[in-house]
Coordinates of C-alpha atoms in Angstrom, one line a residue:
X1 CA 34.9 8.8 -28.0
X2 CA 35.5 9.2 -24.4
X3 CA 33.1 10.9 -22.0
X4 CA 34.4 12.8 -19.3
X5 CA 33.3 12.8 -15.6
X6 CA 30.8 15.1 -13.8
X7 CA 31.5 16.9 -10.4
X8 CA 27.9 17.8 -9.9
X9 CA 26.8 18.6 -5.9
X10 CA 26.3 17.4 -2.6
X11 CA 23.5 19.2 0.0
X12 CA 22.2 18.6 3.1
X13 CA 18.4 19.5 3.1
X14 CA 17.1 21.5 5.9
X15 CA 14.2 19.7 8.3
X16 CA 13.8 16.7 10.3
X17 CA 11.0 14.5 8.9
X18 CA 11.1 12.1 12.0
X19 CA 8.5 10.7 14.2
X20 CA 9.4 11.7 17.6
X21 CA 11.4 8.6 19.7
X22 CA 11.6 6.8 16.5
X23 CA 15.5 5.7 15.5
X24 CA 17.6 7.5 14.1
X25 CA 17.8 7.0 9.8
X26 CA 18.9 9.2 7.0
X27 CA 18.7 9.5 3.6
X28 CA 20.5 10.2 0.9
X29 CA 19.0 10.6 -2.8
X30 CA 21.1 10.1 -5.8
X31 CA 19.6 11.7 -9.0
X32 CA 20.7 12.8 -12.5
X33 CA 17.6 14.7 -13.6
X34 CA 15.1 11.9 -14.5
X35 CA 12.3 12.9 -15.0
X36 CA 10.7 11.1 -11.5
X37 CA 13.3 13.0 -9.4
X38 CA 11.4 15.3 -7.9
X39 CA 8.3 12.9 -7.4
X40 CA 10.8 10.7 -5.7
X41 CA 12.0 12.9 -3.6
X42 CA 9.3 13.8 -2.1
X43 CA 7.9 10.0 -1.7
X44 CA 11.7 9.4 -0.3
X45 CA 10.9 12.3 2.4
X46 CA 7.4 11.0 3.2
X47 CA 7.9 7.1 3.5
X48 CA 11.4 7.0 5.1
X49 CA 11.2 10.0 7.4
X50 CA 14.5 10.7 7.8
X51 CA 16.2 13.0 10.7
X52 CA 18.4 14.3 7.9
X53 CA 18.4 14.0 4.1
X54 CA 21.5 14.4 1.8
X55 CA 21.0 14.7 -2.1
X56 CA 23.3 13.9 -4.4
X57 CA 22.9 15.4 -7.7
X58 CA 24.6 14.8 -11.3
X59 CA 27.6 13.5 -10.0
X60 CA 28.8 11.4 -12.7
X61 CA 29.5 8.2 -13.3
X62 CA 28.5 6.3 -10.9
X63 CA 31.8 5.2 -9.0
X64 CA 31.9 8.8 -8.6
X65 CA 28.8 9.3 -7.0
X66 CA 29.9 6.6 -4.4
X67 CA 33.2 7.7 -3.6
X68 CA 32.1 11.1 -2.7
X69 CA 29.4 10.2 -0.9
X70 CA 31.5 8.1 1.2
X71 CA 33.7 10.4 1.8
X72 CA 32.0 13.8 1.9
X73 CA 28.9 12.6 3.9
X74 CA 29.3 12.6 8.0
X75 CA 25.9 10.2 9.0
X76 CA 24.7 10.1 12.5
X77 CA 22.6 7.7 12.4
X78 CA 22.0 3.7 13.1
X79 CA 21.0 3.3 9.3
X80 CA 21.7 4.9 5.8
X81 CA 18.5 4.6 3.1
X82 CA 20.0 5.1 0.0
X83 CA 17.4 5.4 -2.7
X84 CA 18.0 6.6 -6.5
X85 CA 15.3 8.9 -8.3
X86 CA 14.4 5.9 -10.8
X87 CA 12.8 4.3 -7.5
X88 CA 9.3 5.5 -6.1
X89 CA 8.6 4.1 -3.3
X90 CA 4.8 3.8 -2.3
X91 CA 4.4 2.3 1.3
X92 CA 5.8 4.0 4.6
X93 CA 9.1 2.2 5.8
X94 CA 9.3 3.5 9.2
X95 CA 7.5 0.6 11.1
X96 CA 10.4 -1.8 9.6
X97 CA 13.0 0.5 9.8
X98 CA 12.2 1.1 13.7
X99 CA 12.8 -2.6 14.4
X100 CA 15.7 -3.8 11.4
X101 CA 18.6 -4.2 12.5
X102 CA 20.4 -6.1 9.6
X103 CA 23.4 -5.1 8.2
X104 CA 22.2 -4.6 4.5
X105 CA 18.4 -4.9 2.7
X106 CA 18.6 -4.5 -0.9
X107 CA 14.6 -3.5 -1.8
X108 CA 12.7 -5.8 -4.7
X109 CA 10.2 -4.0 -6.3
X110 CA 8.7 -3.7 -9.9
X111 CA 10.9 -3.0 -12.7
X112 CA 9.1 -1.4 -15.9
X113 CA 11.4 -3.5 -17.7
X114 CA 12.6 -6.6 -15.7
X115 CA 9.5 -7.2 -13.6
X116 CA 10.3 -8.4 -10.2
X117 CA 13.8 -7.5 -9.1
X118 CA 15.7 -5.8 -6.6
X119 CA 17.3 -2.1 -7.2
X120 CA 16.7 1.4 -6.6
X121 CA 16.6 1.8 -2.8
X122 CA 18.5 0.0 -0.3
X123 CA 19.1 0.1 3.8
X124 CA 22.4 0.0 5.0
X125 CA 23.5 -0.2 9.0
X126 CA 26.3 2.5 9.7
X127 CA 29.1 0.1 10.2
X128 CA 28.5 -1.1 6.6
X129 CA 28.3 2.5 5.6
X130 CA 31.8 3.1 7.2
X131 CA 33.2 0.3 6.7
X132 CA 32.4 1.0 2.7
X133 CA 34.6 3.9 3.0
X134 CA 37.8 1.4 4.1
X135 CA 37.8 0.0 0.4
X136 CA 37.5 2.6 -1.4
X137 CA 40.8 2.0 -3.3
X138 CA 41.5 2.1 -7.0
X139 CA 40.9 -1.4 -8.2
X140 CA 40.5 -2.0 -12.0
X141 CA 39.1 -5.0 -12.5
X142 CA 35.2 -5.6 -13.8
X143 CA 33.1 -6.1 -10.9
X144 CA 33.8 -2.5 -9.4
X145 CA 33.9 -0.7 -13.1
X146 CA 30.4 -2.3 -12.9
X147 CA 29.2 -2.4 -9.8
X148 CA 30.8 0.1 -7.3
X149 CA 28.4 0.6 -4.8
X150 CA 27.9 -3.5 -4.4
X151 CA 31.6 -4.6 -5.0
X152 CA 31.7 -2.2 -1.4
X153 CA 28.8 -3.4 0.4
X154 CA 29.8 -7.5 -0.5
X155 CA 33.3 -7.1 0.5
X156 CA 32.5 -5.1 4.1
X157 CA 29.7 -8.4 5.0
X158 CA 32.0 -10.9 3.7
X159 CA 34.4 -9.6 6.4
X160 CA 31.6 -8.9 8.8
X161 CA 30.7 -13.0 8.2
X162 CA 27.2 -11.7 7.4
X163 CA 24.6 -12.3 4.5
X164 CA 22.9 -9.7 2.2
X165 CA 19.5 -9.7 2.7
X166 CA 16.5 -8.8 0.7
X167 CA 12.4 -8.0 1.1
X168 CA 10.1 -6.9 -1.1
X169 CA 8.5 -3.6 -0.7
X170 CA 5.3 -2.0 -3.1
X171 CA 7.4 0.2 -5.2
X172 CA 8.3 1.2 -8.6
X173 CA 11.7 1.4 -10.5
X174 CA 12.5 2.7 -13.9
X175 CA 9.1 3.8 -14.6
X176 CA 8.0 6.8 -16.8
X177 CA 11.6 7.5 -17.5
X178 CA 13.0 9.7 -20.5
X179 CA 14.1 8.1 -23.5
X180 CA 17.8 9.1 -22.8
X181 CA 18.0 7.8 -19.6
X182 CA 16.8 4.3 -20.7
X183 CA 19.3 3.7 -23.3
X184 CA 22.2 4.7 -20.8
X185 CA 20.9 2.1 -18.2
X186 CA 20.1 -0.4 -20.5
X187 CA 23.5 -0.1 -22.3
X188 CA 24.8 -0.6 -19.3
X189 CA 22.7 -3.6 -18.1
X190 CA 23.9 -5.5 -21.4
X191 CA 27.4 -5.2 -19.5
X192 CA 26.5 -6.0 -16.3
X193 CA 24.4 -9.2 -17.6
X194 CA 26.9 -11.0 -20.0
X195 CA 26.8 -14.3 -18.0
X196 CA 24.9 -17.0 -16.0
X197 CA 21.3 -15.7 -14.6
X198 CA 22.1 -12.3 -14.9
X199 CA 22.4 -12.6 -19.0
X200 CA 19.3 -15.3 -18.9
X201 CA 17.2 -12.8 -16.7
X202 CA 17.3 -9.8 -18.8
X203 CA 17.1 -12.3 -22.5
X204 CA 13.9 -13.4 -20.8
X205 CA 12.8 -9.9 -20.1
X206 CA 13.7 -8.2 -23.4
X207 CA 11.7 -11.1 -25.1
X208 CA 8.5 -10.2 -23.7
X209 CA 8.8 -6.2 -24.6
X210 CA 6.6 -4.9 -26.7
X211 CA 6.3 -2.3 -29.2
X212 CA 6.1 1.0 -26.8
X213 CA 8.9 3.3 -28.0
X214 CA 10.6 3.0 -24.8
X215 CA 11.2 -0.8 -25.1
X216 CA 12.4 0.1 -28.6
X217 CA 14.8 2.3 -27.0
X218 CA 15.7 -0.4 -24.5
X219 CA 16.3 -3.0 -27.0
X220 CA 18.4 -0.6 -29.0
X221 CA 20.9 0.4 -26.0
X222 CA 21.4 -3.3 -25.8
X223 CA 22.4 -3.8 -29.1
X224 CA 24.7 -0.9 -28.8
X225 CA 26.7 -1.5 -25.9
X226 CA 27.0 -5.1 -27.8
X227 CA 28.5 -3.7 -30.7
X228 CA 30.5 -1.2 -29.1
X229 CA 32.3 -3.2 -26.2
X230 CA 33.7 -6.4 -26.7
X231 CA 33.7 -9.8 -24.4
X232 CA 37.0 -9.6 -23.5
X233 CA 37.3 -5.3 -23.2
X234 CA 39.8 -4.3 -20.4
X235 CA 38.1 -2.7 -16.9
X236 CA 39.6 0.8 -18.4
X237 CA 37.3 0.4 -21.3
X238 CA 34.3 -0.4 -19.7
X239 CA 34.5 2.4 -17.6
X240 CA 35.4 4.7 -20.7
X241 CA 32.0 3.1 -22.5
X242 CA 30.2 3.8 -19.3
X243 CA 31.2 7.7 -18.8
X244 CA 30.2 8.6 -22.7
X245 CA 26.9 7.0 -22.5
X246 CA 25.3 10.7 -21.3
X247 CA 27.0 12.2 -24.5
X248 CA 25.9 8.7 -26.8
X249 CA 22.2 8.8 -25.9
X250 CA 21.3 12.0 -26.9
X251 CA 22.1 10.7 -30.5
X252 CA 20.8 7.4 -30.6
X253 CA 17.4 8.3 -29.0
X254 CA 17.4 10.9 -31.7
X255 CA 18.5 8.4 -34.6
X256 CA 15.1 6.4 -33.6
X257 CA 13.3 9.4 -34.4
X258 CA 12.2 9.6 -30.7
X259 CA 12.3 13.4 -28.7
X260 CA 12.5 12.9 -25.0
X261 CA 9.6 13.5 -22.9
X262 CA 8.6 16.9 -21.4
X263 CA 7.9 17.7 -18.3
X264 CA 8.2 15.7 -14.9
X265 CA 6.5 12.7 -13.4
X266 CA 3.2 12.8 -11.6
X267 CA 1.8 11.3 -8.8
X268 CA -1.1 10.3 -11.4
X269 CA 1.3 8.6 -13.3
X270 CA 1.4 6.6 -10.3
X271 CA -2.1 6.1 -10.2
X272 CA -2.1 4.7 -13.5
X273 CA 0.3 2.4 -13.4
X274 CA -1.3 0.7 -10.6
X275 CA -4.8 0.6 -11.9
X276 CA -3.8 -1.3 -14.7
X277 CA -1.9 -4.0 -12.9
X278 CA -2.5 -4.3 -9.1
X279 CA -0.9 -7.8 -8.5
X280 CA 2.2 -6.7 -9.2
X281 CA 3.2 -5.1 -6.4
X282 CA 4.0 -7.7 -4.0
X283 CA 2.0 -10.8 -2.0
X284 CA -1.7 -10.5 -0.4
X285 CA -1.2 -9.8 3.3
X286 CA -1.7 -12.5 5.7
X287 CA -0.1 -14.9 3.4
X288 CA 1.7 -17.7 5.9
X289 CA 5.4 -17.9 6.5
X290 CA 7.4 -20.1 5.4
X291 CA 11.0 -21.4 6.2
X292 CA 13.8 -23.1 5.1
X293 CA 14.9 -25.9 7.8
X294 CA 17.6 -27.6 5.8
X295 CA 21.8 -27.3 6.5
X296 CA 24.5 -25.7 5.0
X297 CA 25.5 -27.5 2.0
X298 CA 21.9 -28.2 0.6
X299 CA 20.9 -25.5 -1.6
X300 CA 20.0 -22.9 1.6
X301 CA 21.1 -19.8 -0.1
X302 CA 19.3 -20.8 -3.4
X303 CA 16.2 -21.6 -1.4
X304 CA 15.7 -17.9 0.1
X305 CA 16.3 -16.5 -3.7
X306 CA 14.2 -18.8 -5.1
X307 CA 11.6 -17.7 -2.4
X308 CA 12.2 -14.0 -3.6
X309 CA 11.6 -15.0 -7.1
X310 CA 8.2 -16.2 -6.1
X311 CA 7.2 -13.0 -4.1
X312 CA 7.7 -13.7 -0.6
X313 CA 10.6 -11.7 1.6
X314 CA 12.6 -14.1 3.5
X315 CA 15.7 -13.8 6.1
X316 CA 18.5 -15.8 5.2
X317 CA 20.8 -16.3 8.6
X318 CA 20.2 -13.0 9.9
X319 CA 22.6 -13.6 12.8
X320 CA 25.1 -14.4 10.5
X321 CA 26.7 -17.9 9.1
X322 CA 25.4 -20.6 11.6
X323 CA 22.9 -18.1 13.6
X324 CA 24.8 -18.3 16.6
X325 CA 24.3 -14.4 17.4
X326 CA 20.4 -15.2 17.9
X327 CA 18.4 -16.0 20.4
X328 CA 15.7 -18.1 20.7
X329 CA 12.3 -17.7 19.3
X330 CA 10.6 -16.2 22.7
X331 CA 13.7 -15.2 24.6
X332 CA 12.8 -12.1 26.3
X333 CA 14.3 -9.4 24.5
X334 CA 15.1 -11.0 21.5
X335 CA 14.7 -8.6 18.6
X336 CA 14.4 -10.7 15.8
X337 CA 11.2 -12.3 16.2
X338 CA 9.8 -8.4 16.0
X339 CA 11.8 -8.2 12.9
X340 CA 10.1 -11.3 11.3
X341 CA 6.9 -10.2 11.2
X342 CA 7.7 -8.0 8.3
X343 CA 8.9 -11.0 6.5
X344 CA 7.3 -13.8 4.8
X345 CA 9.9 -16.5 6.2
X346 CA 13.3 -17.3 6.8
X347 CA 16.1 -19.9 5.8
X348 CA 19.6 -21.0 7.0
X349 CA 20.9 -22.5 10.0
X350 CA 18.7 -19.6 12.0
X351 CA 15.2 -21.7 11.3
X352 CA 16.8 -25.1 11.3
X353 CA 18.2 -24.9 14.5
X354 CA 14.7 -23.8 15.5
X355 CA 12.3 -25.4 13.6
X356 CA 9.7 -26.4 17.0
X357 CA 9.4 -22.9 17.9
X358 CA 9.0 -21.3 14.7
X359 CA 6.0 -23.5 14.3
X360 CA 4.5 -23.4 17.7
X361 CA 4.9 -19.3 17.1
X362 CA 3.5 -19.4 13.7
X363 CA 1.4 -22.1 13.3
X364 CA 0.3 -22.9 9.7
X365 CA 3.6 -22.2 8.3
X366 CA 5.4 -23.9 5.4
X367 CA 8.5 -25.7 5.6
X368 CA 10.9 -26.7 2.8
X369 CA 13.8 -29.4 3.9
X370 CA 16.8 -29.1 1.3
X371 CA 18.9 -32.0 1.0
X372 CA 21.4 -32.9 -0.3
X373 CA 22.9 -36.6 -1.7
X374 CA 24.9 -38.1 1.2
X375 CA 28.3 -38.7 -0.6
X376 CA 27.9 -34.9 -2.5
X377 CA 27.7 -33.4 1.4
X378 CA 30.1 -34.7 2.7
X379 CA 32.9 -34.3 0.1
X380 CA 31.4 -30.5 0.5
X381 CA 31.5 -30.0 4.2
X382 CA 35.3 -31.3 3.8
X383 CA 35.7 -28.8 1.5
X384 CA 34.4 -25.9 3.4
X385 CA 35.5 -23.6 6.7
X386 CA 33.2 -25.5 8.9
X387 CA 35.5 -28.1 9.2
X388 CA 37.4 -26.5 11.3
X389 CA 35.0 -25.2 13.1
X390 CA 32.8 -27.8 13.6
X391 CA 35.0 -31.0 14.1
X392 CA 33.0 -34.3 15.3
X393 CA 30.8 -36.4 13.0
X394 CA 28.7 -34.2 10.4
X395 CA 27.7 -36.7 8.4
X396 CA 25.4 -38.6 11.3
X397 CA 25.2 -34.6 12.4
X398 CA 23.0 -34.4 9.2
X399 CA 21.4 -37.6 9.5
X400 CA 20.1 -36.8 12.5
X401 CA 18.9 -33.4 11.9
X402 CA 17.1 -34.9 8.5
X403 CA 15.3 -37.7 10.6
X404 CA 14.1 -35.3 13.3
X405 CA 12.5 -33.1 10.9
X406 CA 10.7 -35.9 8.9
X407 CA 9.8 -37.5 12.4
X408 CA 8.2 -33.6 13.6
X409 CA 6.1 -33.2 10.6
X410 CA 4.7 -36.8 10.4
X411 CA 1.3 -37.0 8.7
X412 CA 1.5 -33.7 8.1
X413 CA 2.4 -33.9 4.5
X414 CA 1.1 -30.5 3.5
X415 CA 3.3 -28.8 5.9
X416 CA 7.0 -30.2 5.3
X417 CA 8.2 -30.4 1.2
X418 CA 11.5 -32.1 1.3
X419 CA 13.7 -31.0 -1.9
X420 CA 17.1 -32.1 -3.5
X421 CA 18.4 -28.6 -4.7
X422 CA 21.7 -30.2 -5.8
X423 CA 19.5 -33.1 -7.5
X424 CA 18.0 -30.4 -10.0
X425 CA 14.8 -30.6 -7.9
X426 CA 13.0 -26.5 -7.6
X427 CA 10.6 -24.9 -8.7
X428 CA 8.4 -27.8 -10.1
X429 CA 7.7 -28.8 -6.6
X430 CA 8.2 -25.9 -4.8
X431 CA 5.7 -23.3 -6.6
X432 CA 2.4 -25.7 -6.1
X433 CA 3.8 -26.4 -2.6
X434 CA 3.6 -22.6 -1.3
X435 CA 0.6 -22.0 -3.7
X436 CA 1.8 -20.2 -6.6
X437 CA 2.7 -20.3 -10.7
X438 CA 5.8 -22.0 -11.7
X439 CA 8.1 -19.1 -13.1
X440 CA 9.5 -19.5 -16.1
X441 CA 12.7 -19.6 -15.5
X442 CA 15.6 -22.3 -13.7
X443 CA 15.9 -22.4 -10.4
X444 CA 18.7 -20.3 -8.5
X445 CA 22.0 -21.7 -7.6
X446 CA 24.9 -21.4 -5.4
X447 CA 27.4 -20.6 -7.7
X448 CA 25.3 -18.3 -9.7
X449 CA 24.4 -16.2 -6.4
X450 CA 27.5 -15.7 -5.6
X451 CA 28.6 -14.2 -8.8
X452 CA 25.2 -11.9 -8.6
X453 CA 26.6 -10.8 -4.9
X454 CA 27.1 -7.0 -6.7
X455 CA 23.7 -6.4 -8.1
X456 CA 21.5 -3.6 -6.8
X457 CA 23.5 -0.5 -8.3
X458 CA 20.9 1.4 -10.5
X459 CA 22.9 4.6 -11.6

């Protein structure tokens, strides 16, 4: 029943890819044989242009592919862009990694199966990288059986006191795989999504396949992993499920009377793909910004997801928890300005605390308010570490920052939306607000973000 692990290699390609004076990034490629591999390689190589490249091949499972690339892999570098050969990426990232200096970007693209989501590529800053390696420890319990490379990256920015962050680039995941492939990652997805959004997310998605013989297969690994591992399975079970799937798919794609594909995927395929349905691929440029001016406590964090779920890339606290570590909007020197204009907006204490300048520098910009019932924020600021921190009067701390908003954007009715997260207000006024289609799904919360903190590993 049990499959066994794979030791596969680790190599260190020869050339430098670099422009000249740009910073220092490198790559490393995780594959195990799909059939885009070697197309995304070379996209990898082309649209990253790394001063080194590592590849990691058929090193299986997963949690094994992580630990020895922490440990085997010496990086000299200020960032680490991890991509998996599932992921094609088709726009050059050098003019945003240049000026990013955030501590971890987890990449949203399209998803032949679950539309718009985040997976497949993701930038890492070196001290998240290394400090990675620091828990690498042999912990059985679900979330790293199911998501070792994010359990890793969540716990090193919880300690940091820093947010994950997220922006949407034009590429491609999980396209023109091989049948095989498919069922193992979407056996393993009906594990990963067994509760809250996660589970709602992908029942949405698999009730909109159709009747192509890879969503056949897709809906077939579901049904399996199901079947084979029960709600309440031990960590060391899991994991045994999830290192037989290589020897399980063979069979089952064959049982469907499918044969796997031939051959390798072409930059045509490419062509294809995006011929047929151009607006996927992320918003029209020149789109205007918008941010999310409300405090801590009102549905901030939900905000920048729900924001993502509509397309646009936002920042949430990219200074970390309050935005102390930034400076102000045209402060000489000040990076993160040059880092915003490769995102659609921002959120968190960052923009509220700065609210004037972000819309004397970008004027035309939306801005969303989240509030929150007075009673309901204050038993939660009680509650939280900020009151220790903070001391004085919060309560007329958030009166006053409410009222000063509301008093700024006077008559200007189109350019301030004021929403009640907690209240079960979202994407019924929000959508029409910034201009696009109510999704059809619920709104993001708090609680359910936190419990997705591990998604992005692909393999």
């Amino acid at each position: 029943m049990y499959g066994t692990a794979q030791e596969g290699t680790i190599t260190t390609l020869s050339g430098d890819w670099a422009p000249p004076g740009s910073r220092p990034v490198e790559l490393v490629f995780r594959t195990v044989g799909e059939r885009t591999s070697r197309l995304s390689l070379d996209l990898a190589l082309a649209h990253v242009k790394p001063q080194r490249a590592h590849v990691v091949s058929d090193v299986k499972p997963f949690a094994r592919t992580v630990r020895r690339m922490l440990r085997e892999l010496d990086h000299r570098c200020s960032h680490v862009v991890f991509v998996d050969a599932d992921c094609l990426i088709l726009e050059d990232l050098r003019p945003f990694l240049d000026v990013n200096d955030l501590p971890c970007v987890d990449c949203y693209g399209h998803d032949r199966f679950r539309g718009r989501v985040h997976g497949g590529a993701r930038i890492s800053r070196i001290d998240v990288v290394r400090g990675m390696g620091t828990w690498l420890k042999p912990l059985e319990r679900r979330s790293t059986v199911l998501w070792p490379e994010g359990y890793l990256v969540g716990a090193v920015l919880r300690d940091l006191g820093l947010f994950w962050q997220y922006k949407h680039f034009p590429l491609l995941h999980d396209h023109f795989q091989r049948y095989t492939d498919i069922f193992r990652k979407y056996a393993l997805w009906q594990l990963r999504s067994r509760e809250g959004v996660k589970r709602r997310h992908l029942e949405r998605s698999a009730a909109g396949w159709g009747p192509d013989a890879e969503f056949v297969v897709a809906r077939h690994a579901l049904r399996h992993a199901a079947g084979s591992v029960s709600d309440d399975a031990e960590p060391r079970e899991i994991g045994e499920y999830i290192r037989s799937l290589p020897r399980i798919a063979p069979a089952e794609v064959a049982g469907l009377g499918l044969v796997d594909q031939d051959g390798e995927a072409r930059a045509e395929d490419i062509t294809a793909a995006l011929a047929a349905a151009p607006s996927r691929f992320g918003p029209p440029p020149g789109r205007c910004k918008v941010f999310g001016v409300g405090l801590p406590g009102t549905g901030t964090q939900s905000l920048s997801r729900a924001l993502h779920t509509l397309g646009f890339s936002a920042l949430h606290d990219p200074g970390g928890e309050g935005g102390e570590r930034l400076g102000g909007v045209s402060e000489p020197g000040a990076a993160w300005p040059s880092l915003l204009a490769h995102y659609d907006g921002m959120t968190g204490m960052a923009a509220a605390h700065r609210f004037r300048e972000l819309d004397r520098r970008w004027p035309g910009s939306k801005f969303v308010l989240t509030v929150r019932d007075e009673e309901s924020w204050s038993r939660w600021w009680g509650g939280s570490s900020r009151t220790q921190r903070g001391g004085g009067r919060p309560l007329s701390g958030y009166r006053d920052h409410v009222r000063r908003l509301t008093e700024y954007f006077a008559g200007r009715q189109d350019d301030l939306l004021v929403l009640d997260v907690a209240g079960g207000e979202g994407y019924e006024k929000l959508a029409p607000f910034l201009g696009t289609a109510v999704p059809d799904q619920a709104f993001p919360h708090r609680g359910e973000r936190r419990a997705a903190r591990s998604e992005g590993d692909s393999l």
